[in-house]
XYZ file of N, CA, C and O in Angstrom:
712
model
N -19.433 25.989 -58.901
C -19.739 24.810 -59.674
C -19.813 25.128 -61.172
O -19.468 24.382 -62.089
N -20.393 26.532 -61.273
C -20.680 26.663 -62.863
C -19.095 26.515 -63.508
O -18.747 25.982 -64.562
N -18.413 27.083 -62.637
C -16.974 27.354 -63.409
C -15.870 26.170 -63.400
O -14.901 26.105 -64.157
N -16.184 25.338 -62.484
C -15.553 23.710 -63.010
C -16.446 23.307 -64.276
O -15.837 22.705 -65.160
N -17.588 23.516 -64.450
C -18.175 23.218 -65.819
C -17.511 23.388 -67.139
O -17.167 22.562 -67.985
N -17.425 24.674 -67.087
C -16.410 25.550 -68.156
C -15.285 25.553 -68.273
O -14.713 25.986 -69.273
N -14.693 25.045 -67.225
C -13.255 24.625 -67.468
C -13.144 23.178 -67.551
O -12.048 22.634 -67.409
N -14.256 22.489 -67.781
C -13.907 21.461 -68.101
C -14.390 20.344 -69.344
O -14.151 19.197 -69.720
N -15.221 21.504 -69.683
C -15.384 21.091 -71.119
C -14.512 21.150 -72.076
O -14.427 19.989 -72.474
N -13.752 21.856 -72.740
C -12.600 21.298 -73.910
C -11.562 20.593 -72.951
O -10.833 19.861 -73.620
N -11.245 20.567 -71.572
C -10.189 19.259 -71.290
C -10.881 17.765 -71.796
O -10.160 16.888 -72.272
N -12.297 17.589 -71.643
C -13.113 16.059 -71.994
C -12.906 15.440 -73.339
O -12.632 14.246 -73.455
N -13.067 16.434 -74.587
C -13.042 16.080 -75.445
C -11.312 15.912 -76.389
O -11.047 15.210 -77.365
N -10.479 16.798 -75.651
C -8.780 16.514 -75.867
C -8.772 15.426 -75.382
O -8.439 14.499 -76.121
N -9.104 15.157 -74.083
C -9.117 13.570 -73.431
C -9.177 12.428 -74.250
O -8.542 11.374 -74.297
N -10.203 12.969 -74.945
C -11.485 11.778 -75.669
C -10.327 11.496 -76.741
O -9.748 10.411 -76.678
N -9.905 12.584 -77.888
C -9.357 12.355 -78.805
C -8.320 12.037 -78.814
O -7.888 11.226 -79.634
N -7.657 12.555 -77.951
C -6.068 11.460 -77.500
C -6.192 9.980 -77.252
O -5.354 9.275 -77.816
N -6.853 9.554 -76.706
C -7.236 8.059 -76.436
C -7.960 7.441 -77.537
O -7.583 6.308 -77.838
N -9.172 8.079 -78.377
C -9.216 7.479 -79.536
C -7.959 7.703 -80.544
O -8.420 7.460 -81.660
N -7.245 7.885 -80.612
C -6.277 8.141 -81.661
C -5.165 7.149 -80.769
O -4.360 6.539 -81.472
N -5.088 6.990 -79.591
C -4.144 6.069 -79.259
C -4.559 4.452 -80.004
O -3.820 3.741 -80.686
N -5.937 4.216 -79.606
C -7.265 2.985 -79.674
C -6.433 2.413 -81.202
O -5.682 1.454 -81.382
N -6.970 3.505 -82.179
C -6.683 3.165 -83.632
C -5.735 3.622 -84.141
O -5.731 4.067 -85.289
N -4.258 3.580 -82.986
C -3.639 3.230 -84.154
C -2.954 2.044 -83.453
O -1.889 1.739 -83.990
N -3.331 1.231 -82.291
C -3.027 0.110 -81.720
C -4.199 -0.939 -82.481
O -4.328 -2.160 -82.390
N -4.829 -0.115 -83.109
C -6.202 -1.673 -84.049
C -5.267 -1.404 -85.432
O -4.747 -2.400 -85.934
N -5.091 -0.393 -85.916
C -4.272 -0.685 -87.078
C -2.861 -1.460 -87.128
O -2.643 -2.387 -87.908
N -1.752 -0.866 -86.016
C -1.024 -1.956 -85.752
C -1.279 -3.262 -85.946
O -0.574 -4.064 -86.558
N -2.717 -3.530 -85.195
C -2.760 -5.192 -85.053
C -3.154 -5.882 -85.783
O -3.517 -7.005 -85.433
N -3.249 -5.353 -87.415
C -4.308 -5.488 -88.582
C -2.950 -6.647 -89.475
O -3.112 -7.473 -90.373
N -1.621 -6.197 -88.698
C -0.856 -7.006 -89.615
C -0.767 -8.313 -89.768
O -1.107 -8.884 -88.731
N -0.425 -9.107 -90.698
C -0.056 -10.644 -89.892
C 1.360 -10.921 -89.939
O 1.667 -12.048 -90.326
N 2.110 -10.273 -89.684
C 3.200 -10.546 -88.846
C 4.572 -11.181 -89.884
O 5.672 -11.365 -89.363
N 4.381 -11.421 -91.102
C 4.877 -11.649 -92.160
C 4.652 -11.394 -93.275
O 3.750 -11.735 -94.039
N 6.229 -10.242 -93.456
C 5.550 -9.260 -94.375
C 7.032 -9.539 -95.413
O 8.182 -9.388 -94.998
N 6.702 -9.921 -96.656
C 7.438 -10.176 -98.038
C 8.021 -8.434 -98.679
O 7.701 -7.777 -99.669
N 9.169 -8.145 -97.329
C 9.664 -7.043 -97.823
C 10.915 -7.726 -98.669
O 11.603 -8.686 -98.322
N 11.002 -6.923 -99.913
C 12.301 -7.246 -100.529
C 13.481 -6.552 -100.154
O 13.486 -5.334 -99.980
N 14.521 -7.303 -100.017
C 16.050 -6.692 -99.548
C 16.258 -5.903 -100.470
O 15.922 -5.768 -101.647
N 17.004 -5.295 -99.577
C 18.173 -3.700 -100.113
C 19.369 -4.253 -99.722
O 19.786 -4.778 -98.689
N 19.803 -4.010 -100.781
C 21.693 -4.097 -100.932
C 22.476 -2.184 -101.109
O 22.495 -1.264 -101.927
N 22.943 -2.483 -99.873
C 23.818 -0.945 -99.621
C 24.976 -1.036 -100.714
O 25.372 -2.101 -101.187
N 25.485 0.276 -101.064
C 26.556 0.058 -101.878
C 27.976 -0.124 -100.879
O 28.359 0.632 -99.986
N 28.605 -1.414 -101.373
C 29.939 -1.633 -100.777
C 29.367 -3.324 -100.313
O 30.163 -4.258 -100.212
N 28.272 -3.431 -100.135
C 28.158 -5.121 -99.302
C 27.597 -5.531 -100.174
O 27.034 -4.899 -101.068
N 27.713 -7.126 -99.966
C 26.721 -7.861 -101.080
C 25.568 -8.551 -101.110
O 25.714 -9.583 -100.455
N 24.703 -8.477 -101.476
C 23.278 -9.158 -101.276
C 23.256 -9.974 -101.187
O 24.274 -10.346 -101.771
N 22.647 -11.026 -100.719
C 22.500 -12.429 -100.140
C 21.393 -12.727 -101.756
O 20.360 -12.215 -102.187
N 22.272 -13.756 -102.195
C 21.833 -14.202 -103.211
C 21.830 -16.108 -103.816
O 22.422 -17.054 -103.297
N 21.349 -16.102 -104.480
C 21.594 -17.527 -105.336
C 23.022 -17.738 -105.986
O 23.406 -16.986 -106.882
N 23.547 -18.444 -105.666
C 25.262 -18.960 -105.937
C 25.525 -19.032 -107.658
O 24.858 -19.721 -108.430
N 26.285 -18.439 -107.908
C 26.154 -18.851 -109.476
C 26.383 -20.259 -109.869
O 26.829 -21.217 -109.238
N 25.924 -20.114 -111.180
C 25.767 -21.429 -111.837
C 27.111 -22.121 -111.928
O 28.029 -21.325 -111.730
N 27.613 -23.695 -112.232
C 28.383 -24.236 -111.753
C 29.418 -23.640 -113.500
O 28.800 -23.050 -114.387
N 30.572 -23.879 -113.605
C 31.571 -22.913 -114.480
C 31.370 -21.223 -114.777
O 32.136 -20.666 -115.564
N 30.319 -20.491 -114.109
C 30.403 -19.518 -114.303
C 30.948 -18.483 -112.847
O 30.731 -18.790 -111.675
N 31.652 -17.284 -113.297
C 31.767 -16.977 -112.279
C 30.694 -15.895 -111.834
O 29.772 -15.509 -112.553
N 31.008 -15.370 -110.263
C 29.891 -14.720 -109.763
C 29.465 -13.023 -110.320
O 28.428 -12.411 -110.063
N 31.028 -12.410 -111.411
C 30.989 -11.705 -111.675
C 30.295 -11.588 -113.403
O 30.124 -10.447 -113.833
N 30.027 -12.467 -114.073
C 29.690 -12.904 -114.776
C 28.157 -12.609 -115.212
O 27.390 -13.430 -114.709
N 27.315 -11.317 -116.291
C 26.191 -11.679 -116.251
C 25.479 -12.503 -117.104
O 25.865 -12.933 -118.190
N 24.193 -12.742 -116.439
C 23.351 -13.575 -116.845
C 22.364 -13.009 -117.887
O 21.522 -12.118 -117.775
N 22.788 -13.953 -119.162
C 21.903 -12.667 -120.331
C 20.998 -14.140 -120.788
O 21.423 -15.290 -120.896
N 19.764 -13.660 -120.975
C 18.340 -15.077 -121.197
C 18.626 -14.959 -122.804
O 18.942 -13.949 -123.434
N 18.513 -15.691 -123.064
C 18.440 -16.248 -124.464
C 17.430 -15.620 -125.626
O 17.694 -15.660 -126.827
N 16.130 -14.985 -125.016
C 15.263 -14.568 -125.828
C 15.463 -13.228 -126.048
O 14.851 -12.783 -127.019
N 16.426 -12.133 -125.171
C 16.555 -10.775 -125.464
C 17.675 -10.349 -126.340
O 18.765 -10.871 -126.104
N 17.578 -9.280 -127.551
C 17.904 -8.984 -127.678
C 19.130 -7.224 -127.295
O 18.902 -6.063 -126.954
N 20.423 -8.090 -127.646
C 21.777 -7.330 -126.588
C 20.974 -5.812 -126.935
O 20.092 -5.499 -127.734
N 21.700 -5.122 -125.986
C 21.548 -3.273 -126.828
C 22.967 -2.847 -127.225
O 24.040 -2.939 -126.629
N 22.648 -2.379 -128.356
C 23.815 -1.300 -128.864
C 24.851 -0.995 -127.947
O 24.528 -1.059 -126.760
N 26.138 -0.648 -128.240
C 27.123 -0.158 -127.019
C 26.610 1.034 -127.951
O 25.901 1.083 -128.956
N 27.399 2.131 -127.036
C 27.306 3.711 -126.737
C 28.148 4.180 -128.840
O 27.726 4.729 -129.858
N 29.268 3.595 -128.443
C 29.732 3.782 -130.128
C 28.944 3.290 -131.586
O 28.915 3.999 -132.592
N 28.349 1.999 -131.489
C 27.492 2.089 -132.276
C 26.169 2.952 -132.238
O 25.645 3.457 -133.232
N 25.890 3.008 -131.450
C 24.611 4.546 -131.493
C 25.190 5.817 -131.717
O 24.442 6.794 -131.770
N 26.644 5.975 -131.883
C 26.633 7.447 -131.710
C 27.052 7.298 -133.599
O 26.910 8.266 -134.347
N 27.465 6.181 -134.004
C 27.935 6.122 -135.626
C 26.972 6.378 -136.415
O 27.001 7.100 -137.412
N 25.768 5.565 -135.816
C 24.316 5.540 -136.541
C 23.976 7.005 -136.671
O 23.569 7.450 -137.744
N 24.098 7.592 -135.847
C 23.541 8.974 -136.267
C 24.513 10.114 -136.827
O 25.518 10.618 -136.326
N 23.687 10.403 -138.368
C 24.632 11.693 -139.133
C 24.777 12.824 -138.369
O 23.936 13.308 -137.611
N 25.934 13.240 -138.614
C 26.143 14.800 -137.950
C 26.378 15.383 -138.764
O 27.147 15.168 -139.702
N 25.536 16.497 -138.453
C 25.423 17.698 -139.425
C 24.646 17.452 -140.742
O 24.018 16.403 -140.888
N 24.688 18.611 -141.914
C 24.190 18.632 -143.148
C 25.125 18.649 -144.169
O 26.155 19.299 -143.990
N 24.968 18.104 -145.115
C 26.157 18.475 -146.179
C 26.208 19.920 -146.616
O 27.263 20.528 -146.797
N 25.163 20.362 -146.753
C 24.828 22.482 -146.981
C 24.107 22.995 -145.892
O 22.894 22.786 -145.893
N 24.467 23.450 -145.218
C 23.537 24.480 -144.279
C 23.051 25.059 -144.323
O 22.436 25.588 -143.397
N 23.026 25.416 -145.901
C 22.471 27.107 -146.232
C 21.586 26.488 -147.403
O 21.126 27.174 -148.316
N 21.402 25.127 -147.277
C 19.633 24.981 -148.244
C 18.915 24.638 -146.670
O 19.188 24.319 -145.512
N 17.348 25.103 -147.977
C 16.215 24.949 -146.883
C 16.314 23.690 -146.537
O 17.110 22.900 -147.046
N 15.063 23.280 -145.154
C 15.262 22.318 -144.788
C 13.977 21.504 -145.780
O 12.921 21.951 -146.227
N 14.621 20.106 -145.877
C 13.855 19.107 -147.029
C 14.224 19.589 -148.445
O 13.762 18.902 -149.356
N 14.955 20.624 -148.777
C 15.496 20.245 -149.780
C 16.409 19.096 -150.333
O 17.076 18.416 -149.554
N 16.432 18.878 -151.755
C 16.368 16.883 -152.131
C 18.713 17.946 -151.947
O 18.728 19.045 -152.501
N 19.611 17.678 -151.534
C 21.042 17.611 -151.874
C 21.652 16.590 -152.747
O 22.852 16.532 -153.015
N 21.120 16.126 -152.991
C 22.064 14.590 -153.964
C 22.070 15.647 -155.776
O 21.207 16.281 -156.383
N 23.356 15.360 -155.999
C 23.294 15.845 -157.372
C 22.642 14.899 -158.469
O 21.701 15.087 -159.239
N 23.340 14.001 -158.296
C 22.391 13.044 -158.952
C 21.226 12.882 -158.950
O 20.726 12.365 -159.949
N 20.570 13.179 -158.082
C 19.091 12.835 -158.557
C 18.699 14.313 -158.341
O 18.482 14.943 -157.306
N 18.666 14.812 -160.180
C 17.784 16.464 -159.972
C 16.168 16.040 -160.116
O 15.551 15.036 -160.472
N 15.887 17.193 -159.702
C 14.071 16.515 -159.716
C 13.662 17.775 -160.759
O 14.174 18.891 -160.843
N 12.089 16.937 -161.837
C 11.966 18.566 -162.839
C 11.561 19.646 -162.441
O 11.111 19.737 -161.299
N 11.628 20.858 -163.384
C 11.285 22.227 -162.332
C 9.982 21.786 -162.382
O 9.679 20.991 -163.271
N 8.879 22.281 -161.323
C 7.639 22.602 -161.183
C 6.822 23.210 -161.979
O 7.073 24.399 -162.175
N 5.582 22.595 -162.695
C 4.901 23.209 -163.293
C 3.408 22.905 -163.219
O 3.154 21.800 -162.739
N 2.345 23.664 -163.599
C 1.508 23.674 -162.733
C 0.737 22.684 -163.872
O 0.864 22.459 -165.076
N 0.149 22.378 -163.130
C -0.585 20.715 -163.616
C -1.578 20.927 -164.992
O -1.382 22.042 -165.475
N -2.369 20.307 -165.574
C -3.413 20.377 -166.431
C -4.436 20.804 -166.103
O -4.671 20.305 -165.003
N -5.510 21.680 -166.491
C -6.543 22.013 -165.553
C -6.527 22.892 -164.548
O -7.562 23.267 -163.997
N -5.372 23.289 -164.227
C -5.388 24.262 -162.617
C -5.470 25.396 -163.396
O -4.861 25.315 -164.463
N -6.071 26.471 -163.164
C -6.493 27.956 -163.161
C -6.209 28.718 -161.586
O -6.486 28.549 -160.399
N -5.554 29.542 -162.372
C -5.907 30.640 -161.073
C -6.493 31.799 -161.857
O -6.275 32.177 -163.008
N -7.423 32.329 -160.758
C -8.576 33.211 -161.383
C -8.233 34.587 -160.818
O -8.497 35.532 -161.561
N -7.572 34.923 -159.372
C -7.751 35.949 -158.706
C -7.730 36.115 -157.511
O -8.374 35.326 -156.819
N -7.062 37.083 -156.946
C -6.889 37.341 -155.354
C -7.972 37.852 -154.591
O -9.068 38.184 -155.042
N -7.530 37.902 -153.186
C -8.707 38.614 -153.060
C -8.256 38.305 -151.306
O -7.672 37.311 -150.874
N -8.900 39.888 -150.279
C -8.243 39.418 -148.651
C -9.703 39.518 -148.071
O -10.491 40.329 -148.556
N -10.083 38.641 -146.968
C -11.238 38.295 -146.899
C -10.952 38.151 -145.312
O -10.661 37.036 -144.879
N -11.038 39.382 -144.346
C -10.802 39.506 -143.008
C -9.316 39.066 -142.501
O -8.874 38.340 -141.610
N -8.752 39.920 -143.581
C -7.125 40.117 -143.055
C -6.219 38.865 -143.671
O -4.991 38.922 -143.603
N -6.971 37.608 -144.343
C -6.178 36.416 -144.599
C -6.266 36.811 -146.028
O -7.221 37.369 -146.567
N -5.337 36.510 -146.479
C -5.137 36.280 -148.354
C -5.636 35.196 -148.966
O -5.237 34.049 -148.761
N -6.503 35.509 -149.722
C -7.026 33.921 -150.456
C -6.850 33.995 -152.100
O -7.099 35.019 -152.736
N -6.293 32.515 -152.814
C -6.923 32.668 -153.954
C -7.632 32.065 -154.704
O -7.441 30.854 -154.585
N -8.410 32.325 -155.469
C -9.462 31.568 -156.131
C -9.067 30.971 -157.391
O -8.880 31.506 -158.484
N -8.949 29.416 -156.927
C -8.528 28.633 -158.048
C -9.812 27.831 -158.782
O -10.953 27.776 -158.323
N -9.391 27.287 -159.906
C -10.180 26.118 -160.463
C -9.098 24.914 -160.491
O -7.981 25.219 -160.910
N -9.362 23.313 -160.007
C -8.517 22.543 -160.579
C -9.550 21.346 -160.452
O -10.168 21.308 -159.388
N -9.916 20.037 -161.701
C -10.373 19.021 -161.685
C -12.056 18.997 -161.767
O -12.709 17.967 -161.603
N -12.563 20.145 -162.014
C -13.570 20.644 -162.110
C -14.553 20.937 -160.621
O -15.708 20.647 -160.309
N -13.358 21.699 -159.893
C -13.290 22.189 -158.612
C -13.449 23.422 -158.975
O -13.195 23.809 -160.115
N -14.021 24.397 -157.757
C -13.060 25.967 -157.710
C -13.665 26.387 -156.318
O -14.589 26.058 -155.574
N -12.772 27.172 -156.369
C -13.080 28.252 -154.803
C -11.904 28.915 -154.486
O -11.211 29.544 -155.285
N -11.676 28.749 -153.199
C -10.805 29.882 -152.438
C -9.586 29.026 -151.660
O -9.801 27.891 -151.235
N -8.527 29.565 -151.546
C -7.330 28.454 -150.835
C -6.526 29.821 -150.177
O -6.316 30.983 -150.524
N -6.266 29.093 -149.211
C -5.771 30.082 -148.212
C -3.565 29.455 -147.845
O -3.044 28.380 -148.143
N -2.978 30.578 -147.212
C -1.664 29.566 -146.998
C -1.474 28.862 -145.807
O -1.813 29.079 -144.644
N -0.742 27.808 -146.464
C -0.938 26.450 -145.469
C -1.683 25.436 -145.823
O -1.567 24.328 -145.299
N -2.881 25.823 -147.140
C -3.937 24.582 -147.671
C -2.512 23.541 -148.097
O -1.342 23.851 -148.319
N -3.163 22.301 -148.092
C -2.470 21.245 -148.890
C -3.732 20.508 -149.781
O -4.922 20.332 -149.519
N -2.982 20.205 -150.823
C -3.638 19.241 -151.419
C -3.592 17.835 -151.282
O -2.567 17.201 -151.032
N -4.997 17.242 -151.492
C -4.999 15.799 -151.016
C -6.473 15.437 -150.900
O -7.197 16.313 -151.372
N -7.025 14.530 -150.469
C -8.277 14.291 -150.686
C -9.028 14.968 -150.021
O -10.183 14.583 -150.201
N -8.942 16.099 -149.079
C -9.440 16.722 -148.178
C -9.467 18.274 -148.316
O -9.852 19.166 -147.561
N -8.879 18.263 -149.644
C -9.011 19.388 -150.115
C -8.759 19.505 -151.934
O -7.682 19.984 -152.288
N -9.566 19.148 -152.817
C -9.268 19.336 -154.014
C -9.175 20.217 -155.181
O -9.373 20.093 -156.390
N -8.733 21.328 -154.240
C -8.812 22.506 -154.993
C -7.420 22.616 -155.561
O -7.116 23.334 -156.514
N -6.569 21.800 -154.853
C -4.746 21.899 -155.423
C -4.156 20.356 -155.460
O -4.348 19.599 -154.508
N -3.392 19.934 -156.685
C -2.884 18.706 -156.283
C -2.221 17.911 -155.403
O -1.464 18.369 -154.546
N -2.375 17.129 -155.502
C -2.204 16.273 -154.069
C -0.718 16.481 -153.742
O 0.018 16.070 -154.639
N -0.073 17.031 -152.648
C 0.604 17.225 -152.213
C 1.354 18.572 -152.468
O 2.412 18.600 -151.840
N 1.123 19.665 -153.186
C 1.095 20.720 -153.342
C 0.688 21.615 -151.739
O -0.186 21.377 -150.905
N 1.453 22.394 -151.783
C 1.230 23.456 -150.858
C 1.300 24.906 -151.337
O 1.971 25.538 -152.153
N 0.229 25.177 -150.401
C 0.294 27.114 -151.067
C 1.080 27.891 -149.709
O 0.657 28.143 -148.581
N 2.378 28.135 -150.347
C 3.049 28.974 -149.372
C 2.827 30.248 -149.386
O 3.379 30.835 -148.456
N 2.117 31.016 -150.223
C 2.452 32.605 -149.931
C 1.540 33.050 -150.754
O 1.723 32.508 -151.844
N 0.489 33.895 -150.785
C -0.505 34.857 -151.729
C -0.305 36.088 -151.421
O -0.635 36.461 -150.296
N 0.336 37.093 -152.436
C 0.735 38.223 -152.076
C -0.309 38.910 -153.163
O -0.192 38.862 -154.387
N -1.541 39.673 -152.280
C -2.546 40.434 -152.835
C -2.429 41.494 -153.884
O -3.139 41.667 -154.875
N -1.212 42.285 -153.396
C -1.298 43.580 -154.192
C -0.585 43.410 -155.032
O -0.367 44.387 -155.749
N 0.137 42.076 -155.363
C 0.841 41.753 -156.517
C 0.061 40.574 -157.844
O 0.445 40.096 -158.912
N -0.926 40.518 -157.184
C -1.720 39.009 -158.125
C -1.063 37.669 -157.807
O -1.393 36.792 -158.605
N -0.376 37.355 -157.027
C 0.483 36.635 -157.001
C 0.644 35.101 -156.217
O 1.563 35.426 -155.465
N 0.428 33.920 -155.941
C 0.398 32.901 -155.467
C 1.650 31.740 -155.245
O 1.898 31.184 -156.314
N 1.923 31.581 -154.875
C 3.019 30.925 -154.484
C 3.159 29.278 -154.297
O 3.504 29.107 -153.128
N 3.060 28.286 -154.820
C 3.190 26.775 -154.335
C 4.440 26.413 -154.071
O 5.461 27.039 -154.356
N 4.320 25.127 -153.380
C 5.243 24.302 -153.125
C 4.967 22.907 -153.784
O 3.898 22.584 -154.301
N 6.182 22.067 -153.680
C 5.928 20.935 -153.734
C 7.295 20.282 -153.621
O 8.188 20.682 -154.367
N 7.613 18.966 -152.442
C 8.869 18.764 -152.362
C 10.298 19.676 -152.303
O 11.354 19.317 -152.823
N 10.094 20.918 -151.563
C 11.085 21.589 -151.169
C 10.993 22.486 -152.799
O 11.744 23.441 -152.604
N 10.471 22.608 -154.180
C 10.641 22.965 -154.831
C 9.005 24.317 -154.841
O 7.848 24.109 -154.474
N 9.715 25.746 -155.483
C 8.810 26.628 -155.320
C 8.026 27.017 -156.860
O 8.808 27.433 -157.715
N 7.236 26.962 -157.082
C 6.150 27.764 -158.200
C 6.227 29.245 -158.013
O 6.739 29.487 -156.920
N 5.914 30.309 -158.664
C 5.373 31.471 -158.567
C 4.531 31.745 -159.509
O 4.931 31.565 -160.660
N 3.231 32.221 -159.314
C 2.020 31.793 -160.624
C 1.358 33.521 -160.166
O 0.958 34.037 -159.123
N 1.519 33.945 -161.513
C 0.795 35.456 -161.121
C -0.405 35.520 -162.589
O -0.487 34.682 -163.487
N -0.929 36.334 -162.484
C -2.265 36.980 -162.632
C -2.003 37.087 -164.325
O -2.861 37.588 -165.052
């Protein structure tokens, strides 16, 4: 007797779970109501069962709504966009138009540079401008968030053992030494 016991305990509960798992998924089945708003598929080669076109148009004919604007064909998008550079060998954002030269760079009223100096491996230099001063590192820009250099000025390069500081501005370079 003990050993029909033991052999028949995990057959009860496989039992059990086969029949509940039959139960629910015959209650989920029956959860549907029986009309269901699937949208058609059209295979390629047949034609979808559709609304007849409008009366003088034909069926091949599309239907464009009045409020959208068409898109570009493929040739006008490819005209719109320039190819290439007129020089390859200027930097990039430099101004190319001859006509419009821009003046050389010069450093504003008020700006001082005082001195280099490397301060945990970064190069800094210590300017005065606008009755500012401190330290500018490369990559500062000027602008309201930093008024140690004019607004839109960039410091590209501080080379320590030369005294030496470097700006930008509009693709055009400064070199301001000691």
């Amino acid at each position: 007797m003990t050993a029909s016991v033991i052999w028949s305990k995990p057959a009860v509960p496989e039992l059990w779970r086969r029949a509940s798992t039959m139960v629910l998924v015959f209650l989920l089945g029956g959860c549907g109501t029986g009309s269901m708003n699937l949208p058609e598929v059209s295979l390629p080669g047949k034609k979808a069962p559709g609304p007849p076109p409008a009366p003088g148009r034909s069926a091949a004919e599309p239907l464009s709504p009045p409020d959208l604007t068409p898109m570009p064909s493929a040739g006008q998008v490819a005209s719109a966009v320039p190819v290439g550079r007129s020089d390859p060998f200027l930097p990039l954002g430099a101004n190319t138009g001859t006509a419009q030269q821009q003046a050389p760079m010069v450093l504003p009223e008020g700006f001082i540079f005082q001195g280099v100096l490397l301060a945990g491996g970064v190069p800094q230099a210590l300017v005065q401008f606008g009755g500012e001063s401190g330290a500018v590192r490369p990559g500062d820009r000027g602008g309201p968030a930093n008024p140690l250099l004019p607004p839109g000025w960039t410091v590209a390069a501080i080379d320590v053992a030369k005294g030496r500081l470097t700006l930008t501005q509009d693709g055009q370079r400064l070199v301001v030494d000691l």
